[in-house]
XYZ file of N, CA and C in Angstrom:
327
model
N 101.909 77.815 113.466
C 103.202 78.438 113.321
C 103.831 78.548 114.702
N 104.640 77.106 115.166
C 105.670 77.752 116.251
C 106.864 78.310 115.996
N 107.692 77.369 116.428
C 108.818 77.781 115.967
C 109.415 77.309 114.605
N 110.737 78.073 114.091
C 110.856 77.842 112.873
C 111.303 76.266 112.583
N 111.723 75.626 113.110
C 111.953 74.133 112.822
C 110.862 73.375 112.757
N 109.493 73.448 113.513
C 108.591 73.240 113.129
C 107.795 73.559 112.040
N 107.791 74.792 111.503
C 106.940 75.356 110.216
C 107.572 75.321 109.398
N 108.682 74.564 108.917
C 109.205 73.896 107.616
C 108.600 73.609 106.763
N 107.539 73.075 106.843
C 106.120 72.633 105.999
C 105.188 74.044 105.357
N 105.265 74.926 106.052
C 104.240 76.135 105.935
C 105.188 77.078 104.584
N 103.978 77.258 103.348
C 104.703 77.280 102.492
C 105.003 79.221 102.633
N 106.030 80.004 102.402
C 106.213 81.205 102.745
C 105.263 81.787 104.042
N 106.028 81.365 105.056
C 105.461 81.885 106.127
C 105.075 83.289 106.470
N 105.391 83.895 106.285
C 105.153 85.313 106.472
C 103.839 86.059 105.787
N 104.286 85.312 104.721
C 103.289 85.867 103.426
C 102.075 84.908 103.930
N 101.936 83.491 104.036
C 100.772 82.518 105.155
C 99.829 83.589 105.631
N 101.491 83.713 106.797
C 100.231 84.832 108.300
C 99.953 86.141 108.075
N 100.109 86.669 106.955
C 99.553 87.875 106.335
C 97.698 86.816 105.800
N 97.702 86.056 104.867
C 96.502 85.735 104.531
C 95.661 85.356 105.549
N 96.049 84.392 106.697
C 95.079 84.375 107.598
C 95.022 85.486 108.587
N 95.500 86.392 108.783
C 95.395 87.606 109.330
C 94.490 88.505 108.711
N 94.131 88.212 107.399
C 93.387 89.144 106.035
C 92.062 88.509 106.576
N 92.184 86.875 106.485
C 90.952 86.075 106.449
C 89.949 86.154 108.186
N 91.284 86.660 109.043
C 90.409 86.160 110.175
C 89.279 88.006 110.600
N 89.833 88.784 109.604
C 88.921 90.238 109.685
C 87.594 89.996 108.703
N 86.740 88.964 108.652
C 85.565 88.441 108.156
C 86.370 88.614 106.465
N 87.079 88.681 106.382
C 87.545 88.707 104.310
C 87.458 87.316 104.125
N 86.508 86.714 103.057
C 86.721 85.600 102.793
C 88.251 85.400 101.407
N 88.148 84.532 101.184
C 89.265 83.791 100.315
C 88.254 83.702 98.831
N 88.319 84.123 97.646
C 87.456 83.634 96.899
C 88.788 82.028 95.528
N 88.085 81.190 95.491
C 88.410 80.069 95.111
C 87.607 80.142 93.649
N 88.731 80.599 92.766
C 88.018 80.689 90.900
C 88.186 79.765 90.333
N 87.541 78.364 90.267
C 87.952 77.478 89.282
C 88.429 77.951 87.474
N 88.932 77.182 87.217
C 89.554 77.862 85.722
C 89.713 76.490 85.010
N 89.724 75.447 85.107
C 90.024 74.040 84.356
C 89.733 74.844 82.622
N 88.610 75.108 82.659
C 88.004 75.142 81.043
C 88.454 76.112 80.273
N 89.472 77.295 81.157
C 89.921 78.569 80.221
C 91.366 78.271 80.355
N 91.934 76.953 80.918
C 93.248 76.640 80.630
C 94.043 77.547 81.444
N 93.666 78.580 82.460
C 94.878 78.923 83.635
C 94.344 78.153 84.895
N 93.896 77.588 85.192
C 93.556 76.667 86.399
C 93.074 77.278 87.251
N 93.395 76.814 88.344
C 92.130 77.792 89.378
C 93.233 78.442 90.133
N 92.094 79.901 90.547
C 92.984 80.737 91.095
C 92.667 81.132 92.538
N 93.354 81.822 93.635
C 92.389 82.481 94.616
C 92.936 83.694 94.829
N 92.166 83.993 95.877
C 92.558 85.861 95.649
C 91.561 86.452 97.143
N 92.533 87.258 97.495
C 92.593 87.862 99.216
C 91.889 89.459 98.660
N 90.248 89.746 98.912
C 90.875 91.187 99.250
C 91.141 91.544 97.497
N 91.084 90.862 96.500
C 91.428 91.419 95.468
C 92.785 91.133 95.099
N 93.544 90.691 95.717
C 95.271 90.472 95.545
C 95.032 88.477 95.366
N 95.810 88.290 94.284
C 96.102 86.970 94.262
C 96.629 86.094 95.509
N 96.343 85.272 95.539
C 97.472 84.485 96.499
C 97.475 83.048 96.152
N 98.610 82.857 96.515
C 99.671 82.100 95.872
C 99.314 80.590 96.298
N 99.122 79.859 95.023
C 98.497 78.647 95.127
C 99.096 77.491 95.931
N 100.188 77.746 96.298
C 100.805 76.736 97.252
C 100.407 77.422 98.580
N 100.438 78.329 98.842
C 99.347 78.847 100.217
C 98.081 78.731 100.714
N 97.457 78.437 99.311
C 95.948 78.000 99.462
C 95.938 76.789 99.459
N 96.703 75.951 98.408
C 96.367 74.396 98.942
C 96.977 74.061 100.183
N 97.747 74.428 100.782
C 98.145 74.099 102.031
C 97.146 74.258 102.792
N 96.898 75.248 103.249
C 95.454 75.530 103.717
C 94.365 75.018 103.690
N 94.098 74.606 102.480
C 93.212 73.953 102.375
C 93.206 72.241 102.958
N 94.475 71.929 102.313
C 94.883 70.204 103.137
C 94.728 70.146 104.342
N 95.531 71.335 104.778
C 95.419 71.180 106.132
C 94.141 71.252 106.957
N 93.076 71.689 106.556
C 91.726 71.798 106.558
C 91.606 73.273 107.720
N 92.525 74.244 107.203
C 92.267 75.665 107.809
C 91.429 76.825 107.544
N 91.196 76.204 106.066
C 90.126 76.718 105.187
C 89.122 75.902 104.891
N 87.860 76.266 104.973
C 87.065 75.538 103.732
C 85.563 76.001 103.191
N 85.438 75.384 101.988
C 84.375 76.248 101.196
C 83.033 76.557 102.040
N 82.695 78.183 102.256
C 81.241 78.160 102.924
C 80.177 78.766 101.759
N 81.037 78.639 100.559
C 79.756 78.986 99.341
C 80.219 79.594 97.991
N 79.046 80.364 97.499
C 78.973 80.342 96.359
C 78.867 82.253 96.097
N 80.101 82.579 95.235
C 79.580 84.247 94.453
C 78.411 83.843 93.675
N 77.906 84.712 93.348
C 76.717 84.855 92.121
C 77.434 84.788 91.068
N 79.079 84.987 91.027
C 79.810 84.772 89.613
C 80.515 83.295 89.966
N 80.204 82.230 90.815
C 80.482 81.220 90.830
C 81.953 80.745 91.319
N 82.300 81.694 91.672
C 83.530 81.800 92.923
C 83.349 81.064 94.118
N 83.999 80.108 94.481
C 83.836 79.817 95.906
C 84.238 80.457 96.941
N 83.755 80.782 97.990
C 84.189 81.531 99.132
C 84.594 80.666 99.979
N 85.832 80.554 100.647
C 86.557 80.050 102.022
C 86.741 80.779 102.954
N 86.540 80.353 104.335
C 86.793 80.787 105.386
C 87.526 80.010 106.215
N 88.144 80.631 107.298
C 89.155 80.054 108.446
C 87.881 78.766 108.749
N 88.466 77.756 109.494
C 88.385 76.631 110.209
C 88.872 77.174 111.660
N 88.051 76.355 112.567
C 88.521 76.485 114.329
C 89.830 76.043 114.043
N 90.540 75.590 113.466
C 91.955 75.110 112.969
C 92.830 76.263 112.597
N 92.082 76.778 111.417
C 92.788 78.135 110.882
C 92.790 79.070 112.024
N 92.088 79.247 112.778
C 91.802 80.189 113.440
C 93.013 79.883 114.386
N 93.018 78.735 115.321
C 94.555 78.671 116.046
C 96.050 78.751 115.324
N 95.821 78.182 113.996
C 96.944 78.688 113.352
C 97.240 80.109 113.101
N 96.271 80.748 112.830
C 96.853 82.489 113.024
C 97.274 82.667 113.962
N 96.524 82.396 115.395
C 96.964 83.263 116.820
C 98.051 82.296 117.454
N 98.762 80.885 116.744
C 99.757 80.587 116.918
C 100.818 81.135 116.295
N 100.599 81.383 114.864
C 101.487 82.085 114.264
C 102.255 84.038 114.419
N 100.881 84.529 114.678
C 100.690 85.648 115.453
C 101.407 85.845 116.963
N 101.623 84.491 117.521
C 102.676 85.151 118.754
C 104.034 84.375 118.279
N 104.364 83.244 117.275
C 105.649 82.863 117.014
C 106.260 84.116 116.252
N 105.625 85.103 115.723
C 106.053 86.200 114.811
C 106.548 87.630 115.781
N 105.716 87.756 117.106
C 105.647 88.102 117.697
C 107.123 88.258 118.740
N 107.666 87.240 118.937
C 108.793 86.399 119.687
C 110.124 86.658 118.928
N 109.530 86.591 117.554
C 110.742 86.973 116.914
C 111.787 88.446 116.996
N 113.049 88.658 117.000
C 113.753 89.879 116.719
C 113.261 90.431 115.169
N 113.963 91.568 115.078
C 113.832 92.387 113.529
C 114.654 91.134 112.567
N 116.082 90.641 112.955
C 116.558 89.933 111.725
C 115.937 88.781 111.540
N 115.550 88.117 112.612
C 114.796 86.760 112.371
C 113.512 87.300 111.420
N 112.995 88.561 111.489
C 111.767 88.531 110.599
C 112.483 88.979 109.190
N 113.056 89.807 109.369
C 113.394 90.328 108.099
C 114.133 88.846 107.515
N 114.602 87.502 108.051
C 114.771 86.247 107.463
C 113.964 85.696 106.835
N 112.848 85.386 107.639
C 111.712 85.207 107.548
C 111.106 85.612 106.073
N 110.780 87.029 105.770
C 110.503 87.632 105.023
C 111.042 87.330 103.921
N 112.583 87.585 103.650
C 113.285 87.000 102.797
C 113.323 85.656 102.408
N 113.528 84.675 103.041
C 114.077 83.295 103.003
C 112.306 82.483 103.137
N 111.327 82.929 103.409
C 110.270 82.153 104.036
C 110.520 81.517 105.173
């Protein structure tokens, strides 16, 4: 996350560097496959959903990736040395910003 002409690609930014900010305090990501109960797969921060175009991004981008298994068959993800510069890049582009640029941000992604 530099600047905003660059993170065009990053799907709701704000809401992003909230999850890897969640993920980089040891919280893993849990990854629920669902194919066979017909809602597909889900993931979830901490107990709060998050939003599947945030996770596959993440995941493509290879900022995340699977380090295992719940006993209820959940996959667990964690940051990548990747993810990890993407937070503390994103963490000072957020940083740089004024109140309206975030409150844009916030609003607009």
């Amino acid at each position: 996350m530099k600047s905003p002409p660059e993170t065009a690609d990053i799907p709701a930014r704000y809401e992003t560097l909230m999850v890897l900010r969640c993920m980089h305090q040891r919280e893993p990501m849990l990854m629920l496959p669902g194919e066979e109960d017909g809602y597909g797969t889900r993931w979830t921060l901490g107990g709060q959903q998050v939003q599947p175009g945030i996770a596959q991004y993440l995941m493509r981008g290879n900022f995340i990736v699977k380090t295992g298994r719940t006993e209820f068959g959940a996959h667990t993800l964690n940051l990548t040395p990747a993810g990890h510069r993407l937070r503390d890049n994103g963490i000072r582009w957020w940083s740089g910003l004024n109140p309206y640029e975030k409150l844009k941000v916030i609003l607009f992604g």
